[in-house]
Amino acid sequence: MVQEIAVYAAGQALDAAVLDAMRRVPRHLFIPQRQQPHAYENRPLSIGHGQTISQPYIVALMTDLLRPRRTDRVLEIGTGSGYQAAVLAELVHSVYTIEIVAPLAEEARERLARLGYANVSVRTGDGYKGWPEQAPFDSIMVTAGADEVPPPLVQQLKPGGRLVIPVGPAHSVQYLTVVEKQADGTVRSRQVAPVRFVPFTRER
Ligand code: SAH
């Protein structure tokens, strides 16, 4: 799987540490039994509740764009299976991850604990509001397609920090966007690649 995505990324030179982290995380343990034969194919897979575990290449690309450092405290919105959180946990100091579908959050919490990822905290809730009690974060990753960059997330980013988020209409193409918060608090955004994510939903 990693060999295949490294080829996809030829023009882009994904960080070797990111690819190594993905070699260490057993993707087959993050998906339902019936999907397991496909675990190491470069495509998204259903994880139930209408949600998906992202395509491995997209996980690698988003992780790379975050520029993870050993000392970082990272927030992820959209825990899903917990796979992306595990990849991040291999690379940074601690990961805080929020999932709006309670049973998915519960499953991911158990799974990550079973696999020994002691540096990941999972919480059920609407990630739009971020995790103020643990803010500020060195970087933030959103793994659902949002129609805007949630202002609370920018607020909870350290100066110099980065936010990676797919922005665009639901059920359509979004643009993977990197938002960089400058030292003076202003933000600079750039679009990296077209992607298709499950929708970012809001608590009603
Ligand atoms: N990162 C996941 C893939 C996530 S799919 C993995 O590695 O498996 C996107 C997830 O975002 C879904 O589980 C969906 O329920 C969740 N989600 C959507 N809107 C959300 C919100 N406002 N807050 C938190 N989670 C959200």
PDB file of C-alpha atoms and ligand atoms in Angstrom:
ATOM      1  CA  MET A   1       0.000   0.000   0.000  1.00  0.00           C
ATOM      2  CA  VAL A   2       2.701   2.492   0.986  1.00  0.00           C
ATOM      3  CA  GLN A   3       4.683   1.678  -2.158  1.00  0.00           C
ATOM      4  CA  GLU A   4       1.646   2.499  -4.253  1.00  0.00           C
ATOM      5  CA  ILE A   5       0.931   5.826  -2.593  1.00  0.00           C
ATOM      6  CA  ALA A   6       4.602   6.820  -2.725  1.00  0.00           C
ATOM      7  CA  VAL A   7       4.340   6.491  -6.517  1.00  0.00           C
ATOM      8  CA  TYR A   8       1.170   8.609  -6.604  1.00  0.00           C
ATOM      9  CA  ALA A   9       3.071  11.233  -4.694  1.00  0.00           C
ATOM     10  CA  ALA A  10       6.067  11.169  -7.035  1.00  0.00           C
ATOM     11  CA  GLY A  11       5.818  14.833  -7.991  1.00  0.00           C
ATOM     12  CA  GLN A  12       5.271  15.818  -4.416  1.00  0.00           C
ATOM     13  CA  ALA A  13       7.830  13.905  -2.344  1.00  0.00           C
ATOM     14  CA  LEU A  14       5.863  12.945   0.739  1.00  0.00           C
ATOM     15  CA  ASP A  15       7.889  13.003   3.952  1.00  0.00           C
ATOM     16  CA  ALA A  16       9.574   9.635   4.574  1.00  0.00           C
ATOM     17  CA  ALA A  17       8.620   9.834   8.260  1.00  0.00           C
ATOM     18  CA  VAL A  18       4.951  10.047   7.273  1.00  0.00           C
ATOM     19  CA  LEU A  19       5.224   6.999   5.021  1.00  0.00           C
ATOM     20  CA  ASP A  20       7.065   5.123   7.799  1.00  0.00           C
ATOM     21  CA  ALA A  21       4.288   5.976  10.248  1.00  0.00           C
ATOM     22  CA  MET A  22       1.779   4.530   7.788  1.00  0.00           C
ATOM     23  CA  ARG A  23       3.823   1.349   7.517  1.00  0.00           C
ATOM     24  CA  ARG A  24       3.505   0.951  11.289  1.00  0.00           C
ATOM     25  CA  VAL A  25      -0.270   1.436  11.604  1.00  0.00           C
ATOM     26  CA  PRO A  26      -2.245  -1.783  10.874  1.00  0.00           C
ATOM     27  CA  ARG A  27      -5.068  -0.358   8.692  1.00  0.00           C
ATOM     28  CA  HIS A  28      -6.868  -3.715   8.664  1.00  0.00           C
ATOM     29  CA  LEU A  29      -7.624  -3.306  12.374  1.00  0.00           C
ATOM     30  CA  PHE A  30      -9.510  -0.055  11.756  1.00  0.00           C
ATOM     31  CA  ILE A  31     -12.159  -1.411   9.387  1.00  0.00           C
ATOM     32  CA  PRO A  32     -15.080  -3.860   9.567  1.00  0.00           C
ATOM     33  CA  GLN A  33     -14.274  -7.551   9.076  1.00  0.00           C
ATOM     34  CA  ARG A  34     -15.904  -7.800   5.628  1.00  0.00           C
ATOM     35  CA  GLN A  35     -13.688  -4.983   4.278  1.00  0.00           C
ATOM     36  CA  GLN A  36     -10.457  -6.531   5.537  1.00  0.00           C
ATOM     37  CA  PRO A  37      -9.353  -8.060   2.200  1.00  0.00           C
ATOM     38  CA  HIS A  38      -9.246  -4.464   0.878  1.00  0.00           C
ATOM     39  CA  ALA A  39      -7.449  -2.948   3.862  1.00  0.00           C
ATOM     40  CA  TYR A  40      -4.209  -2.163   2.009  1.00  0.00           C
ATOM     41  CA  GLU A  41      -5.753  -0.923  -1.233  1.00  0.00           C
ATOM     42  CA  ASN A  42      -5.427   2.768  -1.934  1.00  0.00           C
ATOM     43  CA  ARG A  43      -9.092   3.653  -1.549  1.00  0.00           C
ATOM     44  CA  PRO A  44     -11.606   4.779   1.050  1.00  0.00           C
ATOM     45  CA  LEU A  45     -13.687   2.051   2.719  1.00  0.00           C
ATOM     46  CA  SER A  46     -17.007   2.066   4.522  1.00  0.00           C
ATOM     47  CA  ILE A  47     -16.806   2.000   8.339  1.00  0.00           C
ATOM     48  CA  GLY A  48     -20.568   2.072   8.978  1.00  0.00           C
ATOM     49  CA  HIS A  49     -22.904   4.945  10.005  1.00  0.00           C
ATOM     50  CA  GLY A  50     -22.554   6.261   6.420  1.00  0.00           C
ATOM     51  CA  GLN A  51     -18.921   7.192   7.103  1.00  0.00           C
ATOM     52  CA  THR A  52     -15.611   6.170   5.552  1.00  0.00           C
ATOM     53  CA  ILE A  53     -11.966   5.667   6.420  1.00  0.00           C
ATOM     54  CA  SER A  54     -10.096   7.944   4.010  1.00  0.00           C
ATOM     55  CA  GLN A  55      -8.021   6.825   1.043  1.00  0.00           C
ATOM     56  CA  PRO A  56      -4.455   6.115   2.260  1.00  0.00           C
ATOM     57  CA  TYR A  57      -2.933   8.575  -0.207  1.00  0.00           C
ATOM     58  CA  ILE A  58      -5.138  11.348   1.179  1.00  0.00           C
ATOM     59  CA  VAL A  59      -4.172  10.399   4.764  1.00  0.00           C
ATOM     60  CA  ALA A  60      -0.488  10.598   3.751  1.00  0.00           C
ATOM     61  CA  LEU A  61      -0.944  13.894   1.915  1.00  0.00           C
ATOM     62  CA  MET A  62      -2.894  15.566   4.739  1.00  0.00           C
ATOM     63  CA  THR A  63      -0.424  14.320   7.348  1.00  0.00           C
ATOM     64  CA  ASP A  64       2.468  15.609   5.245  1.00  0.00           C
ATOM     65  CA  LEU A  65       0.767  19.014   4.804  1.00  0.00           C
ATOM     66  CA  LEU A  66       0.452  19.327   8.576  1.00  0.00           C
ATOM     67  CA  ARG A  67       4.296  19.179   8.900  1.00  0.00           C
ATOM     68  CA  PRO A  68       4.108  17.133  12.113  1.00  0.00           C
ATOM     69  CA  ARG A  69       6.867  17.560  14.702  1.00  0.00           C
ATOM     70  CA  ARG A  70       7.650  15.294  17.656  1.00  0.00           C
ATOM     71  CA  THR A  71       6.616  17.904  20.213  1.00  0.00           C
ATOM     72  CA  ASP A  72       3.291  18.878  18.588  1.00  0.00           C
ATOM     73  CA  ARG A  73      -0.147  18.748  20.181  1.00  0.00           C
ATOM     74  CA  VAL A  74      -2.595  18.156  17.345  1.00  0.00           C
ATOM     75  CA  LEU A  75      -6.388  18.389  17.071  1.00  0.00           C
ATOM     76  CA  GLU A  76      -8.281  16.235  14.582  1.00  0.00           C
ATOM     77  CA  ILE A  77     -11.959  16.759  13.729  1.00  0.00           C
ATOM     78  CA  GLY A  78     -13.662  13.590  12.411  1.00  0.00           C
ATOM     79  CA  THR A  79     -12.187  10.613  14.291  1.00  0.00           C
ATOM     80  CA  GLY A  80     -14.087   8.056  12.193  1.00  0.00           C
ATOM     81  CA  SER A  81     -12.202   4.775  12.580  1.00  0.00           C
ATOM     82  CA  GLY A  82      -9.313   6.392  14.456  1.00  0.00           C
ATOM     83  CA  TYR A  83      -6.852   5.532  11.668  1.00  0.00           C
ATOM     84  CA  GLN A  84      -5.738   9.085  10.910  1.00  0.00           C
ATOM     85  CA  ALA A  85      -5.405   9.752  14.639  1.00  0.00           C
ATOM     86  CA  ALA A  86      -3.146   6.690  14.940  1.00  0.00           C
ATOM     87  CA  VAL A  87      -0.946   7.851  12.049  1.00  0.00           C
ATOM     88  CA  LEU A  88      -0.614  11.247  13.724  1.00  0.00           C
ATOM     89  CA  ALA A  89       0.048   9.616  17.096  1.00  0.00           C
ATOM     90  CA  GLU A  90       3.089   7.889  15.558  1.00  0.00           C
ATOM     91  CA  LEU A  91       4.534  11.286  14.670  1.00  0.00           C
ATOM     92  CA  VAL A  92       3.580  13.832  17.329  1.00  0.00           C
ATOM     93  CA  HIS A  93       3.403  14.221  21.109  1.00  0.00           C
ATOM     94  CA  SER A  94      -0.360  14.063  21.529  1.00  0.00           C
ATOM     95  CA  VAL A  95      -3.532  13.892  19.480  1.00  0.00           C
ATOM     96  CA  TYR A  96      -6.972  15.185  20.502  1.00  0.00           C
ATOM     97  CA  THR A  97      -9.730  13.949  18.218  1.00  0.00           C
ATOM     98  CA  ILE A  98     -13.464  14.706  18.087  1.00  0.00           C
ATOM     99  CA  GLU A  99     -16.190  12.597  16.447  1.00  0.00           C
ATOM    100  CA  ILE A 100     -19.832  13.622  16.162  1.00  0.00           C
ATOM    101  CA  VAL A 101     -21.229  10.053  15.763  1.00  0.00           C
ATOM    102  CA  ALA A 102     -21.127   8.679  19.316  1.00  0.00           C
ATOM    103  CA  PRO A 103     -20.781   4.939  18.486  1.00  0.00           C
ATOM    104  CA  LEU A 104     -17.877   5.670  16.123  1.00  0.00           C
ATOM    105  CA  ALA A 105     -16.135   7.724  18.808  1.00  0.00           C
ATOM    106  CA  GLU A 106     -16.637   4.907  21.304  1.00  0.00           C
ATOM    107  CA  GLU A 107     -15.309   2.240  18.926  1.00  0.00           C
ATOM    108  CA  ALA A 108     -12.304   4.356  17.985  1.00  0.00           C
ATOM    109  CA  ARG A 109     -11.498   5.062  21.635  1.00  0.00           C
ATOM    110  CA  GLU A 110     -11.503   1.343  22.463  1.00  0.00           C
ATOM    111  CA  ARG A 111      -9.545   0.436  19.349  1.00  0.00           C
ATOM    112  CA  LEU A 112      -6.843   3.034  19.933  1.00  0.00           C
ATOM    113  CA  ALA A 113      -6.496   1.982  23.574  1.00  0.00           C
ATOM    114  CA  ARG A 114      -6.254  -1.693  22.593  1.00  0.00           C
ATOM    115  CA  LEU A 115      -3.516  -0.862  20.084  1.00  0.00           C
ATOM    116  CA  GLY A 116      -1.577   1.043  22.736  1.00  0.00           C
ATOM    117  CA  TYR A 117      -2.053   4.609  21.462  1.00  0.00           C
ATOM    118  CA  ALA A 118      -1.893   6.198  24.892  1.00  0.00           C
ATOM    119  CA  ASN A 119      -1.256   9.657  23.418  1.00  0.00           C
ATOM    120  CA  VAL A 120      -4.673   9.936  21.731  1.00  0.00           C
ATOM    121  CA  SER A 121      -7.748  11.408  23.474  1.00  0.00           C
ATOM    122  CA  VAL A 122     -11.139  10.853  21.831  1.00  0.00           C
ATOM    123  CA  ARG A 123     -14.216  12.924  22.537  1.00  0.00           C
ATOM    124  CA  THR A 124     -17.789  12.810  21.203  1.00  0.00           C
ATOM    125  CA  GLY A 125     -19.149  16.125  19.987  1.00  0.00           C
ATOM    126  CA  ASP A 126     -19.383  18.750  17.282  1.00  0.00           C
ATOM    127  CA  GLY A 127     -15.851  19.546  16.193  1.00  0.00           C
ATOM    128  CA  TYR A 128     -16.921  22.934  14.802  1.00  0.00           C
ATOM    129  CA  LYS A 129     -16.326  24.302  18.279  1.00  0.00           C
ATOM    130  CA  GLY A 130     -12.916  22.678  18.609  1.00  0.00           C
ATOM    131  CA  TRP A 131     -11.610  21.577  22.016  1.00  0.00           C
ATOM    132  CA  PRO A 132     -11.134  24.850  23.936  1.00  0.00           C
ATOM    133  CA  GLU A 133      -9.966  23.150  27.155  1.00  0.00           C
ATOM    134  CA  GLN A 134      -6.927  21.726  25.342  1.00  0.00           C
ATOM    135  CA  ALA A 135      -6.220  24.708  23.046  1.00  0.00           C
ATOM    136  CA  PRO A 136      -4.038  26.116  21.610  1.00  0.00           C
ATOM    137  CA  PHE A 137      -2.826  23.455  19.161  1.00  0.00           C
ATOM    138  CA  ASP A 138       0.281  23.339  16.990  1.00  0.00           C
ATOM    139  CA  SER A 139      -1.865  22.082  14.147  1.00  0.00           C
ATOM    140  CA  ILE A 140      -5.413  21.000  13.339  1.00  0.00           C
ATOM    141  CA  MET A 141      -6.723  18.554  10.739  1.00  0.00           C
ATOM    142  CA  VAL A 142     -10.358  18.310   9.634  1.00  0.00           C
ATOM    143  CA  THR A 143     -11.267  15.060   7.869  1.00  0.00           C
ATOM    144  CA  ALA A 144     -14.804  15.935   6.743  1.00  0.00           C
ATOM    145  CA  GLY A 145     -15.768  18.314   3.920  1.00  0.00           C
ATOM    146  CA  ALA A 146     -16.745  21.706   5.360  1.00  0.00           C
ATOM    147  CA  ASP A 147     -18.398  24.603   3.540  1.00  0.00           C
ATOM    148  CA  GLU A 148     -16.251  27.064   5.498  1.00  0.00           C
ATOM    149  CA  VAL A 149     -13.244  27.103   7.789  1.00  0.00           C
ATOM    150  CA  PRO A 150     -14.752  27.076  11.308  1.00  0.00           C
ATOM    151  CA  PRO A 151     -13.541  30.287  13.023  1.00  0.00           C
ATOM    152  CA  PRO A 152     -13.194  28.559  16.448  1.00  0.00           C
ATOM    153  CA  LEU A 153     -10.592  26.237  14.915  1.00  0.00           C
ATOM    154  CA  VAL A 154      -8.497  29.137  13.615  1.00  0.00           C
ATOM    155  CA  GLN A 155      -8.794  30.705  17.018  1.00  0.00           C
ATOM    156  CA  GLN A 156      -7.501  27.528  18.705  1.00  0.00           C
ATOM    157  CA  LEU A 157      -4.428  27.389  16.469  1.00  0.00           C
ATOM    158  CA  LYS A 158      -1.077  28.658  17.793  1.00  0.00           C
ATOM    159  CA  PRO A 159       0.559  31.482  15.847  1.00  0.00           C
ATOM    160  CA  GLY A 160       2.704  29.731  13.228  1.00  0.00           C
ATOM    161  CA  GLY A 161       0.309  26.784  13.293  1.00  0.00           C
ATOM    162  CA  ARG A 162      -1.396  25.080  10.367  1.00  0.00           C
ATOM    163  CA  LEU A 163      -4.904  23.870   9.695  1.00  0.00           C
ATOM    164  CA  VAL A 164      -5.569  21.354   6.917  1.00  0.00           C
ATOM    165  CA  ILE A 165      -9.213  21.099   5.856  1.00  0.00           C
ATOM    166  CA  PRO A 166     -11.276  20.107   2.804  1.00  0.00           C
ATOM    167  CA  VAL A 167     -13.414  23.149   1.952  1.00  0.00           C
ATOM    168  CA  GLY A 168     -16.344  23.069  -0.456  1.00  0.00           C
ATOM    169  CA  PRO A 169     -19.976  22.025  -0.877  1.00  0.00           C
ATOM    170  CA  ALA A 170     -21.213  18.766   0.684  1.00  0.00           C
ATOM    171  CA  HIS A 171     -21.595  15.738  -1.625  1.00  0.00           C
ATOM    172  CA  SER A 172     -19.361  17.418  -4.185  1.00  0.00           C
ATOM    173  CA  VAL A 173     -15.706  18.231  -4.720  1.00  0.00           C
ATOM    174  CA  GLN A 174     -13.928  20.132  -1.983  1.00  0.00           C
ATOM    175  CA  TYR A 175     -10.456  21.672  -2.074  1.00  0.00           C
ATOM    176  CA  LEU A 176      -7.914  20.485   0.399  1.00  0.00           C
ATOM    177  CA  THR A 177      -6.920  23.802   1.961  1.00  0.00           C
ATOM    178  CA  VAL A 178      -3.919  24.694   4.103  1.00  0.00           C
ATOM    179  CA  VAL A 179      -4.561  27.625   6.440  1.00  0.00           C
ATOM    180  CA  GLU A 180      -1.456  29.083   8.058  1.00  0.00           C
ATOM    181  CA  LYS A 181      -1.802  31.352  11.060  1.00  0.00           C
ATOM    182  CA  GLN A 182       0.910  33.989  10.988  1.00  0.00           C
ATOM    183  CA  ALA A 183       2.795  35.237  14.019  1.00  0.00           C
ATOM    184  CA  ASP A 184       0.566  38.346  14.039  1.00  0.00           C
ATOM    185  CA  GLY A 185      -2.605  36.225  14.039  1.00  0.00           C
ATOM    186  CA  THR A 186      -3.607  36.864  10.417  1.00  0.00           C
ATOM    187  CA  VAL A 187      -4.197  33.834   8.185  1.00  0.00           C
ATOM    188  CA  ARG A 188      -2.974  32.814   4.758  1.00  0.00           C
ATOM    189  CA  SER A 189      -4.753  30.023   2.824  1.00  0.00           C
ATOM    190  CA  ARG A 190      -3.885  27.978  -0.206  1.00  0.00           C
ATOM    191  CA  GLN A 191      -5.740  25.231  -2.037  1.00  0.00           C
ATOM    192  CA  VAL A 192      -3.732  22.083  -2.633  1.00  0.00           C
ATOM    193  CA  ALA A 193      -5.857  19.438  -4.356  1.00  0.00           C
ATOM    194  CA  PRO A 194      -9.435  18.513  -5.193  1.00  0.00           C
ATOM    195  CA  VAL A 195     -10.826  15.885  -2.804  1.00  0.00           C
ATOM    196  CA  ARG A 196     -14.157  14.303  -1.949  1.00  0.00           C
ATOM    197  CA  PHE A 197     -14.957  13.856   1.739  1.00  0.00           C
ATOM    198  CA  VAL A 198     -18.087  12.894   3.664  1.00  0.00           C
ATOM    199  CA  PRO A 199     -19.891  16.026   4.869  1.00  0.00           C
ATOM    200  CA  PHE A 200     -18.951  18.000   7.958  1.00  0.00           C
ATOM    201  CA  THR A 201     -22.175  17.929   9.976  1.00  0.00           C
ATOM    202  CA  ARG A 202     -23.359  20.171  12.795  1.00  0.00           C
ATOM    203  CA  GLU A 203     -25.000  19.391  16.107  1.00  0.00           C
ATOM    204  CA  ARG A 204     -28.672  20.385  16.036  1.00  0.00           C
TER     205      ARG A 204
HETATM  206  N1  SAH B   1     -10.327  10.456   9.977  1.00  0.00           N
HETATM  207  C1  SAH B   1     -11.212   9.323   9.804  1.00  0.00           C
HETATM  208  C2  SAH B   1     -12.089   9.431   8.584  1.00  0.00           C
HETATM  209  C3  SAH B   1     -13.172  10.317   8.860  1.00  0.00           C
HETATM  210  S1  SAH B   1     -14.643  10.316   7.899  1.00  0.00           S
HETATM  211  C4  SAH B   1     -10.463   8.010   9.779  1.00  0.00           C
HETATM  212  O1  SAH B   1      -9.231   8.035   9.792  1.00  0.00           O
HETATM  213  O2  SAH B   1     -11.106   6.969   9.774  1.00  0.00           O
HETATM  214  C5  SAH B   1     -15.238  11.845   8.590  1.00  0.00           C
HETATM  215  C6  SAH B   1     -15.757  11.734   9.985  1.00  0.00           C
HETATM  216  O3  SAH B   1     -16.068  13.053  10.412  1.00  0.00           O
HETATM  217  C7  SAH B   1     -17.033  10.933  10.094  1.00  0.00           C
HETATM  218  O4  SAH B   1     -16.875   9.895  11.020  1.00  0.00           O
HETATM  219  C8  SAH B   1     -18.072  11.961  10.555  1.00  0.00           C
HETATM  220  O5  SAH B   1     -19.034  11.433  11.435  1.00  0.00           O
HETATM  221  C9  SAH B   1     -17.187  12.991  11.260  1.00  0.00           C
HETATM  222  N2  SAH B   1     -17.747  14.324  11.393  1.00  0.00           N
HETATM  223  C10 SAH B   1     -18.512  15.013  10.502  1.00  0.00           C
HETATM  224  N3  SAH B   1     -18.826  16.222  10.991  1.00  0.00           N
HETATM  225  C11 SAH B   1     -18.238  16.321  12.220  1.00  0.00           C
HETATM  226  C12 SAH B   1     -18.215  17.332  13.228  1.00  0.00           C
HETATM  227  N4  SAH B   1     -18.858  18.516  13.110  1.00  0.00           N
HETATM  228  N5  SAH B   1     -17.508  17.092  14.358  1.00  0.00           N
HETATM  229  C13 SAH B   1     -16.859  15.913  14.538  1.00  0.00           C
HETATM  230  N6  SAH B   1     -16.871  14.910  13.630  1.00  0.00           N
HETATM  231  C14 SAH B   1     -17.540  15.115  12.477  1.00  0.00           C
END
